Tab-separated table of N, CA and C in Angstrom:
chain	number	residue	atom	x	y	z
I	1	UNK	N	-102.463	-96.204	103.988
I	1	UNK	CA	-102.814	-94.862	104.451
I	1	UNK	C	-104.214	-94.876	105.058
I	2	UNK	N	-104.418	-94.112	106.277
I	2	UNK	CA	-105.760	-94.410	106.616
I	2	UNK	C	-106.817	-93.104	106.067
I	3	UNK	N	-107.925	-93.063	106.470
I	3	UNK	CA	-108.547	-92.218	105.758
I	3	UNK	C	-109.997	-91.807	107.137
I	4	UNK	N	-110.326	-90.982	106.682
I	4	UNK	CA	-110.950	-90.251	107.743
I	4	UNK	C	-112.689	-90.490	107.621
I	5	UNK	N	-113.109	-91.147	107.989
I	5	UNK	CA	-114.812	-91.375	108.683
I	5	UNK	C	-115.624	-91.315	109.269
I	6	UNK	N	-116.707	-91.125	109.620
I	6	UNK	CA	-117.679	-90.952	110.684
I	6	UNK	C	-118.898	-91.856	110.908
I	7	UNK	N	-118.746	-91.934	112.424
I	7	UNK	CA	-119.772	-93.481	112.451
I	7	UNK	C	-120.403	-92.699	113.789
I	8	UNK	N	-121.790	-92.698	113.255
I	8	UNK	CA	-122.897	-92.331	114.410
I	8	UNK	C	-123.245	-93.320	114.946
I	9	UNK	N	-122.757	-93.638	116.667
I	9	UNK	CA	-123.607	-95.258	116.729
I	9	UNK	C	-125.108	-95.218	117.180
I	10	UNK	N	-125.658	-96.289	117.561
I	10	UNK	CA	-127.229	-96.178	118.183
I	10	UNK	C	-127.411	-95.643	119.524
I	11	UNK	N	-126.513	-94.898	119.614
I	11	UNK	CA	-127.028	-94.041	120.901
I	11	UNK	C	-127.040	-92.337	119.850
I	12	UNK	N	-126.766	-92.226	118.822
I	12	UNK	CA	-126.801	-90.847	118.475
I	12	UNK	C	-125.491	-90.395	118.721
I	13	UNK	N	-123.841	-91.029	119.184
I	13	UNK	CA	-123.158	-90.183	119.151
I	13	UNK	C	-122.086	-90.227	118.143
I	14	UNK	N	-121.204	-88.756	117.815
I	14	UNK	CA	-120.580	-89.095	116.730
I	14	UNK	C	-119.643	-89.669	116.962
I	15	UNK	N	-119.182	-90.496	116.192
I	15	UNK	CA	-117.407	-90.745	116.558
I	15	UNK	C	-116.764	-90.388	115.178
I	16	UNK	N	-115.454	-89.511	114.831
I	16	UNK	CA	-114.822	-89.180	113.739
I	16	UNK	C	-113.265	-90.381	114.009
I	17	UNK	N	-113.237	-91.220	112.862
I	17	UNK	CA	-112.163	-92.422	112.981
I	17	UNK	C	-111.246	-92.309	111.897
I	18	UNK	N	-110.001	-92.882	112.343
I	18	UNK	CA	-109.107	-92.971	111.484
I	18	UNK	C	-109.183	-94.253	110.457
I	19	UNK	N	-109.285	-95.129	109.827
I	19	UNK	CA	-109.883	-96.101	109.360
I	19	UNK	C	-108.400	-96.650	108.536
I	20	UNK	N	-107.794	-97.866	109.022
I	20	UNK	CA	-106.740	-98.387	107.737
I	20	UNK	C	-107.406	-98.534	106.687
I	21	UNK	N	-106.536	-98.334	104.776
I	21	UNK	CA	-106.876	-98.906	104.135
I	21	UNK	C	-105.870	-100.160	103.826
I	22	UNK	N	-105.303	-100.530	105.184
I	22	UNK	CA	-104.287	-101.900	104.588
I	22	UNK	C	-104.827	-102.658	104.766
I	23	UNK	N	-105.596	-103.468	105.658
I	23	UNK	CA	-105.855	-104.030	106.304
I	23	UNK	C	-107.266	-104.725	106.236
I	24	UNK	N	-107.497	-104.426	104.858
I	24	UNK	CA	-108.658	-105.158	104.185
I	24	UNK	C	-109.827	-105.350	104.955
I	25	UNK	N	-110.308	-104.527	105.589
I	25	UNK	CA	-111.032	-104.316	106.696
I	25	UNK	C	-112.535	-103.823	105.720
I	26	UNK	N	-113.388	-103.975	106.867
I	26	UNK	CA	-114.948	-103.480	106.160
I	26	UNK	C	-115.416	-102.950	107.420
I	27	UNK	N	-116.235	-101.834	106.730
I	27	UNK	CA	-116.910	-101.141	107.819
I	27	UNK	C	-117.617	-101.424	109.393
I	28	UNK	N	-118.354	-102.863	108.894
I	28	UNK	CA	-118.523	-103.902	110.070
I	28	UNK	C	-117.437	-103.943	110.974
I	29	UNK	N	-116.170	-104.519	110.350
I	29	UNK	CA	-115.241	-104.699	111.005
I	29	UNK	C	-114.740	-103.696	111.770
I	30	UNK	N	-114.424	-102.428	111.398
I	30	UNK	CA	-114.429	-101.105	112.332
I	30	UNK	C	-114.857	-100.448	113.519
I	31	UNK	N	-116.100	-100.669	113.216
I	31	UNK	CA	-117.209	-100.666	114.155
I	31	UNK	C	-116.707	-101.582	115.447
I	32	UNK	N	-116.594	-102.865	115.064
I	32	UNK	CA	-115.882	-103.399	116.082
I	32	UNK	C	-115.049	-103.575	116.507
I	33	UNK	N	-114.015	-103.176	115.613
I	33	UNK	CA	-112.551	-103.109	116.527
I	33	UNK	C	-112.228	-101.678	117.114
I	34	UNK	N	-113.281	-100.544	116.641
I	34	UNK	CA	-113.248	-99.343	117.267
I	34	UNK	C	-114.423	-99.742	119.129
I	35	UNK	N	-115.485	-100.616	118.763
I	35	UNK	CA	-115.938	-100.789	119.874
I	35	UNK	C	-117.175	-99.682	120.093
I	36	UNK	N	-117.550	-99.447	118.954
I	36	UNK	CA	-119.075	-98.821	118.703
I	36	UNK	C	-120.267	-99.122	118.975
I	37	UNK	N	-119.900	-100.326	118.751
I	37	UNK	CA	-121.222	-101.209	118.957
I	37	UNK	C	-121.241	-102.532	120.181
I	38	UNK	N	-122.014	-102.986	121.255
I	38	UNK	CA	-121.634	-103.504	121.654
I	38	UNK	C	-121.891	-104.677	121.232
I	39	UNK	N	-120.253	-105.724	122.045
I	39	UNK	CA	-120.584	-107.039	121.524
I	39	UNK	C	-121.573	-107.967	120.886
I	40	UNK	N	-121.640	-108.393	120.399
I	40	UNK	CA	-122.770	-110.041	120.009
I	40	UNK	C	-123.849	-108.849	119.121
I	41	UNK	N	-123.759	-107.609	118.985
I	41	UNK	CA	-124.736	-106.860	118.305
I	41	UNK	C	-125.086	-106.024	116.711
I	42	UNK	N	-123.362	-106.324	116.478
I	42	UNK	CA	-122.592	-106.343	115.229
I	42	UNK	C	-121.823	-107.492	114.241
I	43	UNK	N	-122.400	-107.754	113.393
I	43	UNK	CA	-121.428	-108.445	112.437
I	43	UNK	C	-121.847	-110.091	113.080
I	44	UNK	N	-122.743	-110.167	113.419
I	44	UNK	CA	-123.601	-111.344	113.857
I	44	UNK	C	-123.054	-112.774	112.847
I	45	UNK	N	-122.937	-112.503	111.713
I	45	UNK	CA	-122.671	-113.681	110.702
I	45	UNK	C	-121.271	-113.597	110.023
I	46	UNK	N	-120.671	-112.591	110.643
I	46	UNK	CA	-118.995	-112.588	110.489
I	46	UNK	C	-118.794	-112.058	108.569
I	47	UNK	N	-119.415	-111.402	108.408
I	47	UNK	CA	-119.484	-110.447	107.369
I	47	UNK	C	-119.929	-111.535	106.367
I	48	UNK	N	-120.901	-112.359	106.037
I	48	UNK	CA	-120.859	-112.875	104.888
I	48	UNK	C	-122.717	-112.414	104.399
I	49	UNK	N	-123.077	-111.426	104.554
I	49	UNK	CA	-124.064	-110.606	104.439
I	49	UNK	C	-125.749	-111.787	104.461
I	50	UNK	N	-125.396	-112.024	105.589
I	50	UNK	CA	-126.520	-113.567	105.789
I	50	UNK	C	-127.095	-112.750	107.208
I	51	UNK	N	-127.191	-111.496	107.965
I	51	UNK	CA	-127.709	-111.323	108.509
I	51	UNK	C	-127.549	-109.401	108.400
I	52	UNK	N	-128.523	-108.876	109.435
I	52	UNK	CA	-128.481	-107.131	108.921
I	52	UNK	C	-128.139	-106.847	110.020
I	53	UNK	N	-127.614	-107.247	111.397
I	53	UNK	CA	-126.833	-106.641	111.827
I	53	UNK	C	-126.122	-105.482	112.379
I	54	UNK	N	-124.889	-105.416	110.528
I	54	UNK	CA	-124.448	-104.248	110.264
I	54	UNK	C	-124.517	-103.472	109.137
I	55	UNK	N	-126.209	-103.425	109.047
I	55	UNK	CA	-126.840	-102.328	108.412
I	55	UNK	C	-126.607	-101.253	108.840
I	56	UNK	N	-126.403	-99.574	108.037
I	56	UNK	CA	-125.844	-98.525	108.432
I	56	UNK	C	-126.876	-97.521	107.400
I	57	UNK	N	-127.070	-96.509	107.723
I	57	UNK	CA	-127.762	-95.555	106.540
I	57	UNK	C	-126.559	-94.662	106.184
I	58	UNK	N	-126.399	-94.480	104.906
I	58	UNK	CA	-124.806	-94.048	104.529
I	58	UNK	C	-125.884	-92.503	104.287
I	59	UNK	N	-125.156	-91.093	105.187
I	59	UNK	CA	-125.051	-90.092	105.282
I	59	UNK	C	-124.413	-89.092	104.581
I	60	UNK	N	-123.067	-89.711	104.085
I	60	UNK	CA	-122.222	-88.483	102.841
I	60	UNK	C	-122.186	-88.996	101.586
I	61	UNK	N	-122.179	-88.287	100.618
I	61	UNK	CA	-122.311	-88.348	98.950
I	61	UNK	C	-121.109	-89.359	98.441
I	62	UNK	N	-120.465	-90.645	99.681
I	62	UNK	CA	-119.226	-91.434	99.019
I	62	UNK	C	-119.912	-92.059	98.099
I	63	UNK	N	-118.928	-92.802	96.817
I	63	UNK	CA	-119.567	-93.281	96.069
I	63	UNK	C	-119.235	-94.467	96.615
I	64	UNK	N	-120.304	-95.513	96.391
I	64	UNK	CA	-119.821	-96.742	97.446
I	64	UNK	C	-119.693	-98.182	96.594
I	65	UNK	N	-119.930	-98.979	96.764
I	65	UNK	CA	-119.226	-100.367	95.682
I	65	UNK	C	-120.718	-100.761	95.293
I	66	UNK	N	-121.407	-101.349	94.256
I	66	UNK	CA	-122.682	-101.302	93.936
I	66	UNK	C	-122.773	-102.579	94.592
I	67	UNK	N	-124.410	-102.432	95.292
I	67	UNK	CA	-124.765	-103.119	96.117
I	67	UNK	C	-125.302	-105.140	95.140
I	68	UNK	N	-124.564	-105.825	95.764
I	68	UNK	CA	-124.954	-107.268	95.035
I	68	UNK	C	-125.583	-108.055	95.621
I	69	UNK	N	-126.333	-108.738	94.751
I	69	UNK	CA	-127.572	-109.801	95.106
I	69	UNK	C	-127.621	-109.785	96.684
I	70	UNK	N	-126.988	-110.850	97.219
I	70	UNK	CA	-127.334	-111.252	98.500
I	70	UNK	C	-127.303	-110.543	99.792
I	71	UNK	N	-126.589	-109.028	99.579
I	71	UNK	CA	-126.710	-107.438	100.177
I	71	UNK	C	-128.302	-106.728	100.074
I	72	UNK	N	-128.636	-107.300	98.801
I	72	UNK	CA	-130.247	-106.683	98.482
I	72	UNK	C	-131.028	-107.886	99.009
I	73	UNK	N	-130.642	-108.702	99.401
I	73	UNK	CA	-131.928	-109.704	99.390
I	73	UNK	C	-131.845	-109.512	101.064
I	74	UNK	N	-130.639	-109.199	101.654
I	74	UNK	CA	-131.091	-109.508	102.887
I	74	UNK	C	-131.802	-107.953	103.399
I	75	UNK	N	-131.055	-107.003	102.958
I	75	UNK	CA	-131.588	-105.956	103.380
I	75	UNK	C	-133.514	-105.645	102.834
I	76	UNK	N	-133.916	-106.618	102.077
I	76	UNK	CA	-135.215	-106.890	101.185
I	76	UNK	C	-135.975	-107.203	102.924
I	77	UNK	N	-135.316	-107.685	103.383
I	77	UNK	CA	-135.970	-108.708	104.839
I	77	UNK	C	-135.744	-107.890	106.139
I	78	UNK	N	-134.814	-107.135	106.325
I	78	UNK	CA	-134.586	-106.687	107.280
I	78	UNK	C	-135.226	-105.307	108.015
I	79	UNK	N	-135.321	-105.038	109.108
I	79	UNK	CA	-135.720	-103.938	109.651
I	79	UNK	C	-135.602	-102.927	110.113
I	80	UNK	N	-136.166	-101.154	109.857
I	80	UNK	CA	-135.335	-100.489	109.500
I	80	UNK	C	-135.238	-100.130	108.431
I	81	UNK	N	-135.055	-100.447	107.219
I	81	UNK	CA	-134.628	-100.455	106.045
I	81	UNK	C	-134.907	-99.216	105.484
I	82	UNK	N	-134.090	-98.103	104.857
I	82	UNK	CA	-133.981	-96.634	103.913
I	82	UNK	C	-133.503	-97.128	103.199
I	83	UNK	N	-133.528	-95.997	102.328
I	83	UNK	CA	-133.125	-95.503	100.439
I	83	UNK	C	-131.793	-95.768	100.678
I	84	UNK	N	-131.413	-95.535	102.125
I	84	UNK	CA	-129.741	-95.236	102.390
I	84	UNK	C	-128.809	-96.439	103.428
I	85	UNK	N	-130.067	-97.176	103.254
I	85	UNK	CA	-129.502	-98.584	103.562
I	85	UNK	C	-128.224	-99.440	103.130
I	86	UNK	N	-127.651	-99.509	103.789
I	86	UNK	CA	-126.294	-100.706	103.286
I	86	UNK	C	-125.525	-101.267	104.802
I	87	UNK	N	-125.384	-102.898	104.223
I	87	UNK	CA	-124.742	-103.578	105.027
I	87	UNK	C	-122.968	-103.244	105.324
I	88	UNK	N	-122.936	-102.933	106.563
I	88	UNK	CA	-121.532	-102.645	107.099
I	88	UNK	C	-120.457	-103.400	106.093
I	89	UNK	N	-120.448	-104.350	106.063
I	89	UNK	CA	-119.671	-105.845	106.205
I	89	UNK	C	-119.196	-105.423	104.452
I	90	UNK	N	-120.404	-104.805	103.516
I	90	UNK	CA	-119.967	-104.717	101.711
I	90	UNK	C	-119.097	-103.515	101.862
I	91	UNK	N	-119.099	-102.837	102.575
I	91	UNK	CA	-117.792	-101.896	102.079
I	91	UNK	C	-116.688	-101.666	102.683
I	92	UNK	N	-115.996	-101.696	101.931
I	92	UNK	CA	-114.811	-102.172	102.216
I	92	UNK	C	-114.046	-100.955	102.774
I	93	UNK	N	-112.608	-100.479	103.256
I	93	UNK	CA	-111.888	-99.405	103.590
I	93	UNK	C	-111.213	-99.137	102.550
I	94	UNK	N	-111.618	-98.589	101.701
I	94	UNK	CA	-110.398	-98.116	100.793
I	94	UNK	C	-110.340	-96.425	100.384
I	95	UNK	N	-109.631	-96.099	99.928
I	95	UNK	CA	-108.979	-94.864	99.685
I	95	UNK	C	-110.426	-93.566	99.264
I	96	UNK	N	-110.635	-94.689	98.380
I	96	UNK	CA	-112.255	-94.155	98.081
I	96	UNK	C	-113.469	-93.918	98.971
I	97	UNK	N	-113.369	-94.362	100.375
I	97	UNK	CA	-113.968	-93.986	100.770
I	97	UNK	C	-114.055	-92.848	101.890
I	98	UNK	N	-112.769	-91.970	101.888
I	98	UNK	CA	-112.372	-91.192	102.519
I	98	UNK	C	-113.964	-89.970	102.907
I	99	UNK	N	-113.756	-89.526	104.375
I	99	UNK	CA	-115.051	-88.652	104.167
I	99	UNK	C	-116.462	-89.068	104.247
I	100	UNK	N	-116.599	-90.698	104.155
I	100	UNK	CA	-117.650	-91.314	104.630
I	100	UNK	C	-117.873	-91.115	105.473
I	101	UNK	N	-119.472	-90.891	105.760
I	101	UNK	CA	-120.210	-90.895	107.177
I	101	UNK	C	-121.321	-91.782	107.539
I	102	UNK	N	-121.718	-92.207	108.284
I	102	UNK	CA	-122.336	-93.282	107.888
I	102	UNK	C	-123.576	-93.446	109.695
I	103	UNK	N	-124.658	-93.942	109.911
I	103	UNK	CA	-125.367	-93.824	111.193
I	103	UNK	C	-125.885	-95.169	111.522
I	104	UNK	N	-125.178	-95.836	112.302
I	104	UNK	CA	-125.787	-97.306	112.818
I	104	UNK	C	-127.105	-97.204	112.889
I	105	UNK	N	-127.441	-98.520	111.909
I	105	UNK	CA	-128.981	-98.946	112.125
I	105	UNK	C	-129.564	-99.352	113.495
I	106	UNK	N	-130.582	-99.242	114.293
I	106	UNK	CA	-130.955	-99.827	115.241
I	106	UNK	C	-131.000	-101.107	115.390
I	107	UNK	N	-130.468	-101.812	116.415
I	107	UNK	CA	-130.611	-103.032	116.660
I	107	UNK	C	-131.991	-103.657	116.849
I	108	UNK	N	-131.778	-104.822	115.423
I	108	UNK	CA	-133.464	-105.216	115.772
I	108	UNK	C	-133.367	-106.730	116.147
C-alpha cells in the first residue's frame, strides 16, 4: 500500500508523493526515482550512510526509526546540519511513515 509524503526539494518546491511500502525503498531512493533531485547529487554512496548527500530536515511530527551510529557520525561531519537532520537513505517507506514531510538539505 503506498502512503502519502512530502518532499520539498532545493529549489523550495513542494512535491506531495505517493511512496510504495513494497518495495523496500528509502527515502533517498524516492527522491530519485521520483527525480527531485538532480542526478550524481543524491544518494552519492548508494545508501550505505558513508556520505550526506541525502540529508533532509524532517518537517512533520513522523515518528522515525532511531537514528544509529554511523547516521550520527556522518551527519557529526556534514554541512548544514539541524536538530531535524536525518539521512534520506535510514528511513525506510513503511506504513509508519505515512504523512511525512520532509525538505532537501542543500547540496554541499
Amino acid at each position: 500500500m503506498d502512503i502519502n509524503i512530502t518532499i520539498i526539494d532545493r529549489e523550495g518546491v513542494s512535491h506531495k508523493i505517493e511512496a510504495p511500502t513494497d518495495m523496500a525503498m528509502n527515502l533517498m531512493e524516492v527522491v530519485r526515482s521520483f527525480e527531485l533531485a538532480p542526478e550524481g547529487t543524491i544518494g552519492v554512496c548508494g545508501g550505505m550512510a558513508m556520505c550526506a548527500s541525502c540529508q533532509c530536515y524532517v518537517l512533520s511530527n513522523t515518528e522515525l526509526p532511531e537514528m544509529q551510529d554511523d547516521e550520527e557520525a556522518m551527519l557529526s561531519e556534514a554541512f548544514y546540519v539541524k536538530d531535524n537532520s536525518r539521512l534520506g537513505c535510514q528511513i525506510q517507506m513503511t506504513q509508519e511513515m505515512e504523512g511525512l514531510e520532509v525538505e532537501l538539505a542543500p547540496e554541499s
